[in-house]
Amino acid sequence: MKICVVGCGAMGSVYAARLGRAGHEVSVVDAWQAHVEAIARDGLHVSGPDGEFRAAVAAHTAAPADPVDLVVLAVKAADVPAAAAGLAPLLGPGTTVLTIQNGLGSADAVADAVGAERLAIGIASGFGAGLRGPGRVHHNAMRALRFGAHSSLAPARVEEVAAAWRTAGFDAAAVDDIIAMQWEKLICNVAYSAPCALTGLTVGEIRDHPELARTSQAAAVEAWETARARGVAIDVPDPVELVREFAARMPGAKPSALLDHEAHRTSEIDVINGAVPREAAKVGRTAPVNQALTALARHREAAWRR
């Protein structure tokens, strides 16, 4: 496939490099000039559990007027509206757009910009990656990717996307109910994103802390209860067991929200912990634990923007 990855941060770099190494015609778009120049000059250098490799991909700071088969939108949630608005040069009649973000709500903004009929949603689970410098990325783990239609995209198109990613060595599959899977991931994310960001502790340290574990679990239970109240068909009988098992698989992991706070960057808390009270309000419920965690994270981040 001819693929353009828009947002070549840590995760976008892993996606682009592996897809390029598999033989797809891959380009990337990113605002970081030094990163783009390094990729254009030397390719993307990737290290991780399966060794090291370099992939040659084209790199741009703005979307070129060159329609592709697949656009992968891998920017952070706060950057989605602007990035989606700039995708038009990449879109042809048969272009599929795949958006992969944490939390809830980003896909609606992308659908408004590109059309729901071409939009797929992706969920990345069990990944951990970080940029080591311009053109260089390291990933610690790579568990699974699941893709589904946002609304009216044909199932065959979703399967084409999943098949392309499988050629690159990803555990990738098309699923019927991507919304349920989004919520199942959200339950894990709310348990650790804000608690880790606010304390500086890893996922495993929060899980095993005698007091903070209760806050973490309460955030997860609120998300689980909200999903059920919203009629989402989640397959999670026990949210506390779910989040404890999640942390046991990667106890040393730092959620992206913690990495953002360490760098004094605005995190995606608004679409992770902040999504729960917004969704709860739609069915007349409240989510005070997630509301409080979100408010604390926002307050800290506001100081960095002054």
PDB file of C-alpha atoms in Angstrom:
ATOM      1  CA  MET A   1       0.000   0.000   0.000  1.00  0.00           C
ATOM      2  CA  LYS A   2       0.946   3.645  -0.389  1.00  0.00           C
ATOM      3  CA  ILE A   3       0.825   4.950   3.191  1.00  0.00           C
ATOM      4  CA  CYS A   4       1.388   8.323   4.848  1.00  0.00           C
ATOM      5  CA  VAL A   5       1.855   8.498   8.624  1.00  0.00           C
ATOM      6  CA  VAL A   6       0.863  11.951   9.881  1.00  0.00           C
ATOM      7  CA  GLY A   7       2.392  12.556  13.304  1.00  0.00           C
ATOM      8  CA  CYS A   8       5.783  10.886  13.462  1.00  0.00           C
ATOM      9  CA  GLY A   9       6.330  10.853  17.204  1.00  0.00           C
ATOM     10  CA  ALA A  10       7.399   7.723  19.030  1.00  0.00           C
ATOM     11  CA  MET A  11       4.445   5.558  18.045  1.00  0.00           C
ATOM     12  CA  GLY A  12       4.142   7.023  14.544  1.00  0.00           C
ATOM     13  CA  SER A  13       7.833   6.340  13.965  1.00  0.00           C
ATOM     14  CA  VAL A  14       7.440   2.674  14.952  1.00  0.00           C
ATOM     15  CA  TYR A  15       4.429   2.321  12.663  1.00  0.00           C
ATOM     16  CA  ALA A  16       6.134   4.016   9.708  1.00  0.00           C
ATOM     17  CA  ALA A  17       9.419   2.163  10.036  1.00  0.00           C
ATOM     18  CA  ARG A  18       7.912  -1.302  10.286  1.00  0.00           C
ATOM     19  CA  LEU A  19       5.453  -0.658   7.451  1.00  0.00           C
ATOM     20  CA  GLY A  20       8.294   0.697   5.314  1.00  0.00           C
ATOM     21  CA  ARG A  21      10.539  -2.263   6.081  1.00  0.00           C
ATOM     22  CA  ALA A  22       7.718  -4.577   4.992  1.00  0.00           C
ATOM     23  CA  GLY A  23       7.775  -3.084   1.495  1.00  0.00           C
ATOM     24  CA  HIS A  24       4.946  -0.571   1.648  1.00  0.00           C
ATOM     25  CA  GLU A  25       5.587   2.851   0.101  1.00  0.00           C
ATOM     26  CA  VAL A  26       5.676   4.962   3.260  1.00  0.00           C
ATOM     27  CA  SER A  27       6.012   8.680   3.882  1.00  0.00           C
ATOM     28  CA  VAL A  28       5.717  10.652   7.110  1.00  0.00           C
ATOM     29  CA  VAL A  29       4.557  14.160   7.977  1.00  0.00           C
ATOM     30  CA  ASP A  30       5.703  15.835  11.180  1.00  0.00           C
ATOM     31  CA  ALA A  31       6.228  19.385  12.418  1.00  0.00           C
ATOM     32  CA  TRP A  32       9.618  18.660  14.057  1.00  0.00           C
ATOM     33  CA  GLN A  33      12.040  19.950  11.425  1.00  0.00           C
ATOM     34  CA  ALA A  34      15.149  18.205  12.787  1.00  0.00           C
ATOM     35  CA  HIS A  35      13.321  14.871  12.935  1.00  0.00           C
ATOM     36  CA  VAL A  36      12.055  15.221   9.365  1.00  0.00           C
ATOM     37  CA  GLU A  37      15.521  16.169   8.092  1.00  0.00           C
ATOM     38  CA  ALA A  38      17.153  13.217   9.851  1.00  0.00           C
ATOM     39  CA  ILE A  39      14.578  10.794   8.432  1.00  0.00           C
ATOM     40  CA  ALA A  40      14.934  12.194   4.916  1.00  0.00           C
ATOM     41  CA  ARG A  41      18.721  11.959   5.146  1.00  0.00           C
ATOM     42  CA  ASP A  42      19.322   8.702   7.046  1.00  0.00           C
ATOM     43  CA  GLY A  43      15.942   6.948   7.387  1.00  0.00           C
ATOM     44  CA  LEU A  44      14.205   5.903  10.594  1.00  0.00           C
ATOM     45  CA  HIS A  45      16.389   3.986  13.063  1.00  0.00           C
ATOM     46  CA  VAL A  46      14.411   1.646  15.310  1.00  0.00           C
ATOM     47  CA  SER A  47      15.568  -0.405  18.292  1.00  0.00           C
ATOM     48  CA  GLY A  48      13.505  -2.739  20.405  1.00  0.00           C
ATOM     49  CA  PRO A  49      12.873  -6.302  21.555  1.00  0.00           C
ATOM     50  CA  ASP A  50      13.262  -7.650  18.017  1.00  0.00           C
ATOM     51  CA  GLY A  51      16.612  -5.941  17.364  1.00  0.00           C
ATOM     52  CA  GLU A  52      17.611  -2.849  15.445  1.00  0.00           C
ATOM     53  CA  PHE A  53      16.930  -1.797  11.873  1.00  0.00           C
ATOM     54  CA  ARG A  54      16.749   1.227   9.602  1.00  0.00           C
ATOM     55  CA  ALA A  55      13.863   1.964   7.240  1.00  0.00           C
ATOM     56  CA  ALA A  56      14.001   4.408   4.355  1.00  0.00           C
ATOM     57  CA  VAL A  57      10.860   6.559   4.235  1.00  0.00           C
ATOM     58  CA  ALA A  58      10.066   9.929   2.680  1.00  0.00           C
ATOM     59  CA  ALA A  59       9.602  12.770   5.182  1.00  0.00           C
ATOM     60  CA  HIS A  60       7.789  16.127   5.021  1.00  0.00           C
ATOM     61  CA  THR A  61       6.814  18.945   7.384  1.00  0.00           C
ATOM     62  CA  ALA A  62       3.473  19.394   5.585  1.00  0.00           C
ATOM     63  CA  ALA A  63       1.244  16.978   3.695  1.00  0.00           C
ATOM     64  CA  PRO A  64       2.327  16.804   0.042  1.00  0.00           C
ATOM     65  CA  ALA A  65      -0.233  16.927  -2.767  1.00  0.00           C
ATOM     66  CA  ASP A  66       0.082  13.196  -3.353  1.00  0.00           C
ATOM     67  CA  PRO A  67      -2.973  10.989  -2.635  1.00  0.00           C
ATOM     68  CA  VAL A  68      -2.270   7.715  -0.844  1.00  0.00           C
ATOM     69  CA  ASP A  69      -4.137   4.476  -0.136  1.00  0.00           C
ATOM     70  CA  LEU A  70      -3.954   4.894   3.636  1.00  0.00           C
ATOM     71  CA  VAL A  71      -3.428   7.866   5.933  1.00  0.00           C
ATOM     72  CA  VAL A  72      -2.422   6.967   9.487  1.00  0.00           C
ATOM     73  CA  LEU A  73      -3.202   9.868  11.815  1.00  0.00           C
ATOM     74  CA  ALA A  74      -0.956   9.335  14.839  1.00  0.00           C
ATOM     75  CA  VAL A  75      -0.831  12.821  16.379  1.00  0.00           C
ATOM     76  CA  LYS A  76      -1.791  13.482  19.984  1.00  0.00           C
ATOM     77  CA  ALA A  77      -5.437  14.180  20.726  1.00  0.00           C
ATOM     78  CA  ALA A  78      -4.970  17.941  21.139  1.00  0.00           C
ATOM     79  CA  ASP A  79      -3.455  18.137  17.650  1.00  0.00           C
ATOM     80  CA  VAL A  80      -6.155  16.091  15.902  1.00  0.00           C
ATOM     81  CA  PRO A  81      -8.441  18.925  14.658  1.00  0.00           C
ATOM     82  CA  ALA A  82      -5.604  20.868  13.007  1.00  0.00           C
ATOM     83  CA  ALA A  83      -3.941  17.757  11.599  1.00  0.00           C
ATOM     84  CA  ALA A  84      -7.213  16.368  10.234  1.00  0.00           C
ATOM     85  CA  ALA A  85      -7.978  19.690   8.549  1.00  0.00           C
ATOM     86  CA  GLY A  86      -4.673  19.431   6.674  1.00  0.00           C
ATOM     87  CA  LEU A  87      -5.168  15.955   5.229  1.00  0.00           C
ATOM     88  CA  ALA A  88      -6.945  16.982   2.002  1.00  0.00           C
ATOM     89  CA  PRO A  89      -3.814  16.798  -0.230  1.00  0.00           C
ATOM     90  CA  LEU A  90      -3.389  13.132   0.729  1.00  0.00           C
ATOM     91  CA  LEU A  91      -6.968  12.076   0.010  1.00  0.00           C
ATOM     92  CA  GLY A  92      -8.092  10.387  -3.176  1.00  0.00           C
ATOM     93  CA  PRO A  93     -11.423   8.682  -3.947  1.00  0.00           C
ATOM     94  CA  GLY A  94     -10.284   5.401  -2.379  1.00  0.00           C
ATOM     95  CA  THR A  95      -8.173   6.685   0.518  1.00  0.00           C
ATOM     96  CA  THR A  96      -8.839   5.188   3.932  1.00  0.00           C
ATOM     97  CA  VAL A  97      -7.982   7.283   6.995  1.00  0.00           C
ATOM     98  CA  LEU A  98      -6.961   5.424  10.153  1.00  0.00           C
ATOM     99  CA  THR A  99      -6.858   7.464  13.344  1.00  0.00           C
ATOM    100  CA  ILE A 100      -5.018   6.081  16.385  1.00  0.00           C
ATOM    101  CA  GLN A 101      -5.216   8.137  19.586  1.00  0.00           C
ATOM    102  CA  ASN A 102      -5.569   7.542  23.287  1.00  0.00           C
ATOM    103  CA  GLY A 103      -8.897   8.186  24.967  1.00  0.00           C
ATOM    104  CA  LEU A 104     -12.258   9.054  23.483  1.00  0.00           C
ATOM    105  CA  GLY A 105     -13.561  11.739  21.132  1.00  0.00           C
ATOM    106  CA  SER A 106     -10.809  12.267  18.558  1.00  0.00           C
ATOM    107  CA  ALA A 107     -12.448  10.166  15.856  1.00  0.00           C
ATOM    108  CA  ASP A 108     -15.469  12.459  15.665  1.00  0.00           C
ATOM    109  CA  ALA A 109     -13.235  15.421  14.820  1.00  0.00           C
ATOM    110  CA  VAL A 110     -11.484  13.411  12.109  1.00  0.00           C
ATOM    111  CA  ALA A 111     -14.798  12.252  10.653  1.00  0.00           C
ATOM    112  CA  ASP A 112     -15.961  15.854  10.412  1.00  0.00           C
ATOM    113  CA  ALA A 113     -12.835  16.731   8.424  1.00  0.00           C
ATOM    114  CA  VAL A 114     -12.450  13.746   6.067  1.00  0.00           C
ATOM    115  CA  GLY A 115     -15.865  12.053   6.020  1.00  0.00           C
ATOM    116  CA  ALA A 116     -17.074   9.176   8.180  1.00  0.00           C
ATOM    117  CA  GLU A 117     -17.335   6.883   5.153  1.00  0.00           C
ATOM    118  CA  ARG A 118     -13.534   6.631   4.863  1.00  0.00           C
ATOM    119  CA  LEU A 119     -12.619   6.550   8.561  1.00  0.00           C
ATOM    120  CA  ALA A 120     -11.276   3.645  10.609  1.00  0.00           C
ATOM    121  CA  ILE A 121     -10.356   3.734  14.304  1.00  0.00           C
ATOM    122  CA  GLY A 122      -7.279   1.982  15.635  1.00  0.00           C
ATOM    123  CA  ILE A 123      -6.411   0.885  19.154  1.00  0.00           C
ATOM    124  CA  ALA A 124      -2.836   0.116  20.178  1.00  0.00           C
ATOM    125  CA  SER A 125      -2.469  -2.065  23.273  1.00  0.00           C
ATOM    126  CA  GLY A 126       0.643  -2.943  25.224  1.00  0.00           C
ATOM    127  CA  PHE A 127       2.948  -0.573  23.357  1.00  0.00           C
ATOM    128  CA  GLY A 128       5.722   1.498  24.866  1.00  0.00           C
ATOM    129  CA  ALA A 129       7.953   3.721  22.777  1.00  0.00           C
ATOM    130  CA  GLY A 130      10.069   6.849  23.024  1.00  0.00           C
ATOM    131  CA  LEU A 131      12.085   9.013  20.657  1.00  0.00           C
ATOM    132  CA  ARG A 132      15.824   8.881  21.318  1.00  0.00           C
ATOM    133  CA  GLY A 133      16.562  11.869  19.085  1.00  0.00           C
ATOM    134  CA  PRO A 134      15.879  13.011  15.522  1.00  0.00           C
ATOM    135  CA  GLY A 135      15.256   9.983  13.350  1.00  0.00           C
ATOM    136  CA  ARG A 136      15.669   7.497  16.201  1.00  0.00           C
ATOM    137  CA  VAL A 137      13.027   5.623  18.186  1.00  0.00           C
ATOM    138  CA  HIS A 138      13.083   2.807  20.741  1.00  0.00           C
ATOM    139  CA  HIS A 139      10.104   0.627  21.641  1.00  0.00           C
ATOM    140  CA  ASN A 140       9.850  -1.592  24.691  1.00  0.00           C
ATOM    141  CA  ALA A 141       6.833  -3.694  23.824  1.00  0.00           C
ATOM    142  CA  MET A 142       4.353  -4.261  21.035  1.00  0.00           C
ATOM    143  CA  ARG A 143       1.279  -6.257  21.875  1.00  0.00           C
ATOM    144  CA  ALA A 144      -1.704  -5.754  19.590  1.00  0.00           C
ATOM    145  CA  LEU A 145      -3.479  -3.422  17.179  1.00  0.00           C
ATOM    146  CA  ARG A 146      -7.193  -3.628  16.510  1.00  0.00           C
ATOM    147  CA  PHE A 147      -9.050  -1.720  13.805  1.00  0.00           C
ATOM    148  CA  GLY A 148     -12.730  -1.026  13.225  1.00  0.00           C
ATOM    149  CA  ALA A 149     -15.013   1.216  11.201  1.00  0.00           C
ATOM    150  CA  HIS A 150     -15.940   4.551  12.742  1.00  0.00           C
ATOM    151  CA  SER A 151     -19.394   4.251  11.228  1.00  0.00           C
ATOM    152  CA  SER A 152     -19.978   3.545   7.533  1.00  0.00           C
ATOM    153  CA  LEU A 153     -16.566   2.379   6.288  1.00  0.00           C
ATOM    154  CA  ALA A 154     -16.950  -0.987   4.544  1.00  0.00           C
ATOM    155  CA  PRO A 155     -15.660  -3.987   6.550  1.00  0.00           C
ATOM    156  CA  ALA A 156     -13.550  -5.060   3.570  1.00  0.00           C
ATOM    157  CA  ARG A 157     -11.638  -1.770   3.737  1.00  0.00           C
ATOM    158  CA  VAL A 158     -10.929  -2.296   7.439  1.00  0.00           C
ATOM    159  CA  GLU A 159      -9.636  -5.788   6.721  1.00  0.00           C
ATOM    160  CA  GLU A 160      -7.348  -4.410   3.986  1.00  0.00           C
ATOM    161  CA  VAL A 161      -5.789  -2.099   6.566  1.00  0.00           C
ATOM    162  CA  ALA A 162      -5.323  -4.905   9.097  1.00  0.00           C
ATOM    163  CA  ALA A 163      -3.765  -7.142   6.441  1.00  0.00           C
ATOM    164  CA  ALA A 164      -1.238  -4.450   5.537  1.00  0.00           C
ATOM    165  CA  TRP A 165      -0.180  -4.097   9.166  1.00  0.00           C
ATOM    166  CA  ARG A 166       0.154  -7.855   9.566  1.00  0.00           C
ATOM    167  CA  THR A 167       2.716  -7.878   6.753  1.00  0.00           C
ATOM    168  CA  ALA A 168       4.794  -5.533   8.944  1.00  0.00           C
ATOM    169  CA  GLY A 169       4.828  -8.007  11.834  1.00  0.00           C
ATOM    170  CA  PHE A 170       2.084  -6.422  13.913  1.00  0.00           C
ATOM    171  CA  ASP A 171      -0.554  -8.475  15.723  1.00  0.00           C
ATOM    172  CA  ALA A 172      -3.302  -6.671  13.812  1.00  0.00           C
ATOM    173  CA  ALA A 173      -6.941  -7.590  13.275  1.00  0.00           C
ATOM    174  CA  ALA A 174     -10.224  -6.052  12.161  1.00  0.00           C
ATOM    175  CA  VAL A 175     -13.006  -6.166  14.761  1.00  0.00           C
ATOM    176  CA  ASP A 176     -16.738  -5.537  14.631  1.00  0.00           C
ATOM    177  CA  ASP A 177     -17.076  -3.434  17.798  1.00  0.00           C
ATOM    178  CA  ILE A 178     -14.130  -1.074  18.066  1.00  0.00           C
ATOM    179  CA  ILE A 179     -16.049   1.187  20.475  1.00  0.00           C
ATOM    180  CA  ALA A 180     -16.202  -1.560  23.103  1.00  0.00           C
ATOM    181  CA  MET A 181     -12.474  -2.105  22.727  1.00  0.00           C
ATOM    182  CA  GLN A 182     -11.846   1.643  23.100  1.00  0.00           C
ATOM    183  CA  TRP A 183     -13.664   1.574  26.421  1.00  0.00           C
ATOM    184  CA  GLU A 184     -11.815  -1.529  27.594  1.00  0.00           C
ATOM    185  CA  LYS A 185      -8.518   0.247  26.927  1.00  0.00           C
ATOM    186  CA  LEU A 186      -9.843   3.430  28.554  1.00  0.00           C
ATOM    187  CA  ILE A 187     -10.578   1.540  31.785  1.00  0.00           C
ATOM    188  CA  CYS A 188      -6.887   0.615  32.000  1.00  0.00           C
ATOM    189  CA  ASN A 189      -5.709   4.057  30.964  1.00  0.00           C
ATOM    190  CA  VAL A 190      -7.731   5.987  33.544  1.00  0.00           C
ATOM    191  CA  ALA A 191      -6.379   3.720  36.272  1.00  0.00           C
ATOM    192  CA  TYR A 192      -2.804   4.809  35.591  1.00  0.00           C
ATOM    193  CA  SER A 193      -2.581   7.915  33.381  1.00  0.00           C
ATOM    194  CA  ALA A 194      -3.489  10.629  35.880  1.00  0.00           C
ATOM    195  CA  PRO A 195      -2.268   8.784  39.006  1.00  0.00           C
ATOM    196  CA  CYS A 196       1.165   8.190  37.455  1.00  0.00           C
ATOM    197  CA  ALA A 197       1.406  11.702  36.000  1.00  0.00           C
ATOM    198  CA  LEU A 198       0.536  13.322  39.320  1.00  0.00           C
ATOM    199  CA  THR A 199       2.868  11.198  41.453  1.00  0.00           C
ATOM    200  CA  GLY A 200       5.763  10.328  39.143  1.00  0.00           C
ATOM    201  CA  LEU A 201       5.271   6.632  39.880  1.00  0.00           C
ATOM    202  CA  THR A 202       5.273   3.818  37.331  1.00  0.00           C
ATOM    203  CA  VAL A 203       2.256   1.649  36.553  1.00  0.00           C
ATOM    204  CA  GLY A 204       3.499  -1.117  38.825  1.00  0.00           C
ATOM    205  CA  GLU A 205       4.246   1.262  41.684  1.00  0.00           C
ATOM    206  CA  ILE A 206       0.711   2.645  41.564  1.00  0.00           C
ATOM    207  CA  ARG A 207      -0.720  -0.879  41.418  1.00  0.00           C
ATOM    208  CA  ASP A 208       1.192  -1.924  44.543  1.00  0.00           C
ATOM    209  CA  HIS A 209       0.829   1.278  46.579  1.00  0.00           C
ATOM    210  CA  PRO A 210      -1.429   0.656  49.598  1.00  0.00           C
ATOM    211  CA  GLU A 211      -3.325   3.964  49.230  1.00  0.00           C
ATOM    212  CA  LEU A 212      -2.889   5.102  45.628  1.00  0.00           C
ATOM    213  CA  ALA A 213      -4.035   1.722  44.331  1.00  0.00           C
ATOM    214  CA  ARG A 214      -7.488   2.438  45.757  1.00  0.00           C
ATOM    215  CA  THR A 215      -7.709   5.716  43.821  1.00  0.00           C
ATOM    216  CA  SER A 216      -6.490   4.001  40.663  1.00  0.00           C
ATOM    217  CA  GLN A 217      -9.042   1.239  40.997  1.00  0.00           C
ATOM    218  CA  ALA A 218     -11.854   3.676  41.778  1.00  0.00           C
ATOM    219  CA  ALA A 219     -11.097   5.561  38.540  1.00  0.00           C
ATOM    220  CA  ALA A 220     -11.277   2.287  36.617  1.00  0.00           C
ATOM    221  CA  VAL A 221     -14.566   1.278  38.253  1.00  0.00           C
ATOM    222  CA  GLU A 222     -16.102   4.653  37.339  1.00  0.00           C
ATOM    223  CA  ALA A 223     -15.116   4.153  33.682  1.00  0.00           C
ATOM    224  CA  TRP A 224     -16.502   0.603  33.739  1.00  0.00           C
ATOM    225  CA  GLU A 225     -19.782   1.734  35.277  1.00  0.00           C
ATOM    226  CA  THR A 226     -20.066   4.597  32.771  1.00  0.00           C
ATOM    227  CA  ALA A 227     -19.508   2.294  29.806  1.00  0.00           C
ATOM    228  CA  ARG A 228     -22.201  -0.076  31.034  1.00  0.00           C
ATOM    229  CA  ALA A 229     -24.604   2.819  31.651  1.00  0.00           C
ATOM    230  CA  ARG A 230     -23.936   4.068  28.101  1.00  0.00           C
ATOM    231  CA  GLY A 231     -24.841   0.630  26.717  1.00  0.00           C
ATOM    232  CA  VAL A 232     -21.328  -0.215  25.511  1.00  0.00           C
ATOM    233  CA  ALA A 233     -20.862  -3.977  25.128  1.00  0.00           C
ATOM    234  CA  ILE A 234     -17.607  -4.244  27.053  1.00  0.00           C
ATOM    235  CA  ASP A 235     -16.306  -7.717  27.899  1.00  0.00           C
ATOM    236  CA  VAL A 236     -14.956  -6.870  31.352  1.00  0.00           C
ATOM    237  CA  PRO A 237     -16.505  -8.750  34.274  1.00  0.00           C
ATOM    238  CA  ASP A 238     -14.162  -7.202  36.881  1.00  0.00           C
ATOM    239  CA  PRO A 239     -12.458  -3.840  36.182  1.00  0.00           C
ATOM    240  CA  VAL A 240     -10.166  -4.089  39.215  1.00  0.00           C
ATOM    241  CA  GLU A 241      -8.830  -7.451  38.078  1.00  0.00           C
ATOM    242  CA  LEU A 242      -8.424  -6.033  34.556  1.00  0.00           C
ATOM    243  CA  VAL A 243      -6.266  -3.092  35.628  1.00  0.00           C
ATOM    244  CA  ARG A 244      -4.187  -5.130  38.057  1.00  0.00           C
ATOM    245  CA  GLU A 245      -3.396  -7.677  35.342  1.00  0.00           C
ATOM    246  CA  PHE A 246      -2.626  -4.829  32.932  1.00  0.00           C
ATOM    247  CA  ALA A 247      -0.038  -3.398  35.320  1.00  0.00           C
ATOM    248  CA  ALA A 248       1.448  -6.824  36.041  1.00  0.00           C
ATOM    249  CA  ARG A 249       2.371  -7.174  32.341  1.00  0.00           C
ATOM    250  CA  MET A 250       4.441  -3.955  32.320  1.00  0.00           C
ATOM    251  CA  PRO A 251       5.141  -2.797  35.883  1.00  0.00           C
ATOM    252  CA  GLY A 252       7.981  -0.487  34.897  1.00  0.00           C
ATOM    253  CA  ALA A 253       5.982   1.368  32.257  1.00  0.00           C
ATOM    254  CA  LYS A 254       5.454   5.117  32.345  1.00  0.00           C
ATOM    255  CA  PRO A 255       2.143   6.183  30.744  1.00  0.00           C
ATOM    256  CA  SER A 256       2.384   8.888  28.101  1.00  0.00           C
ATOM    257  CA  ALA A 257       0.775  11.339  30.537  1.00  0.00           C
ATOM    258  CA  LEU A 258       3.678  10.865  32.967  1.00  0.00           C
ATOM    259  CA  LEU A 259       6.214  11.315  30.163  1.00  0.00           C
ATOM    260  CA  ASP A 260       4.412  14.516  29.182  1.00  0.00           C
ATOM    261  CA  HIS A 261       4.489  15.834  32.737  1.00  0.00           C
ATOM    262  CA  GLU A 262       8.169  14.999  33.090  1.00  0.00           C
ATOM    263  CA  ALA A 263       8.786  17.115  29.977  1.00  0.00           C
ATOM    264  CA  HIS A 264       6.357  19.859  31.143  1.00  0.00           C
ATOM    265  CA  ARG A 265       4.086  19.210  28.159  1.00  0.00           C
ATOM    266  CA  THR A 266       0.299  19.237  28.045  1.00  0.00           C
ATOM    267  CA  SER A 267      -0.917  15.634  28.321  1.00  0.00           C
ATOM    268  CA  GLU A 268      -3.955  13.839  26.917  1.00  0.00           C
ATOM    269  CA  ILE A 269      -5.674  13.712  30.307  1.00  0.00           C
ATOM    270  CA  ASP A 270      -8.716  15.542  28.887  1.00  0.00           C
ATOM    271  CA  VAL A 271      -9.531  12.626  26.560  1.00  0.00           C
ATOM    272  CA  ILE A 272      -8.552   9.907  29.053  1.00  0.00           C
ATOM    273  CA  ASN A 273      -9.601  10.583  32.656  1.00  0.00           C
ATOM    274  CA  GLY A 274     -11.510  13.665  31.485  1.00  0.00           C
ATOM    275  CA  ALA A 275     -13.602  11.606  29.071  1.00  0.00           C
ATOM    276  CA  VAL A 276     -15.264   9.652  31.882  1.00  0.00           C
ATOM    277  CA  PRO A 277     -17.191  12.519  33.538  1.00  0.00           C
ATOM    278  CA  ARG A 278     -18.222  13.854  30.097  1.00  0.00           C
ATOM    279  CA  GLU A 279     -19.587  10.475  29.054  1.00  0.00           C
ATOM    280  CA  ALA A 280     -21.184   9.897  32.475  1.00  0.00           C
ATOM    281  CA  ALA A 281     -23.061  13.197  32.231  1.00  0.00           C
ATOM    282  CA  LYS A 282     -24.746  11.975  29.023  1.00  0.00           C
ATOM    283  CA  VAL A 283     -26.633   9.399  31.096  1.00  0.00           C
ATOM    284  CA  GLY A 284     -27.177  11.535  34.193  1.00  0.00           C
ATOM    285  CA  ARG A 285     -24.258  10.145  36.163  1.00  0.00           C
ATOM    286  CA  THR A 286     -21.157  11.643  37.746  1.00  0.00           C
ATOM    287  CA  ALA A 287     -17.560  10.425  37.918  1.00  0.00           C
ATOM    288  CA  PRO A 288     -16.012  12.344  40.829  1.00  0.00           C
ATOM    289  CA  VAL A 289     -12.733  10.422  41.033  1.00  0.00           C
ATOM    290  CA  ASN A 290     -11.874  10.979  37.386  1.00  0.00           C
ATOM    291  CA  GLN A 291     -13.166  14.560  37.604  1.00  0.00           C
ATOM    292  CA  ALA A 292     -10.799  15.281  40.496  1.00  0.00           C
ATOM    293  CA  LEU A 293      -7.807  13.580  38.852  1.00  0.00           C
ATOM    294  CA  THR A 294      -8.418  15.538  35.646  1.00  0.00           C
ATOM    295  CA  ALA A 295      -8.709  18.847  37.507  1.00  0.00           C
ATOM    296  CA  LEU A 296      -5.436  18.230  39.352  1.00  0.00           C
ATOM    297  CA  ALA A 297      -3.601  17.363  36.134  1.00  0.00           C
ATOM    298  CA  ARG A 298      -5.021  20.402  34.341  1.00  0.00           C
ATOM    299  CA  HIS A 299      -3.972  22.666  37.207  1.00  0.00           C
ATOM    300  CA  ARG A 300      -0.394  21.415  37.036  1.00  0.00           C
ATOM    301  CA  GLU A 301      -0.262  21.766  33.250  1.00  0.00           C
ATOM    302  CA  ALA A 302      -1.662  25.313  33.358  1.00  0.00           C
ATOM    303  CA  ALA A 303       1.451  26.452  35.252  1.00  0.00           C
ATOM    304  CA  TRP A 304       3.671  25.315  32.358  1.00  0.00           C
ATOM    305  CA  ARG A 305       1.703  27.340  29.806  1.00  0.00           C
ATOM    306  CA  ARG A 306       2.063  30.669  31.620  1.00  0.00           C
TER     307      ARG A 306
END
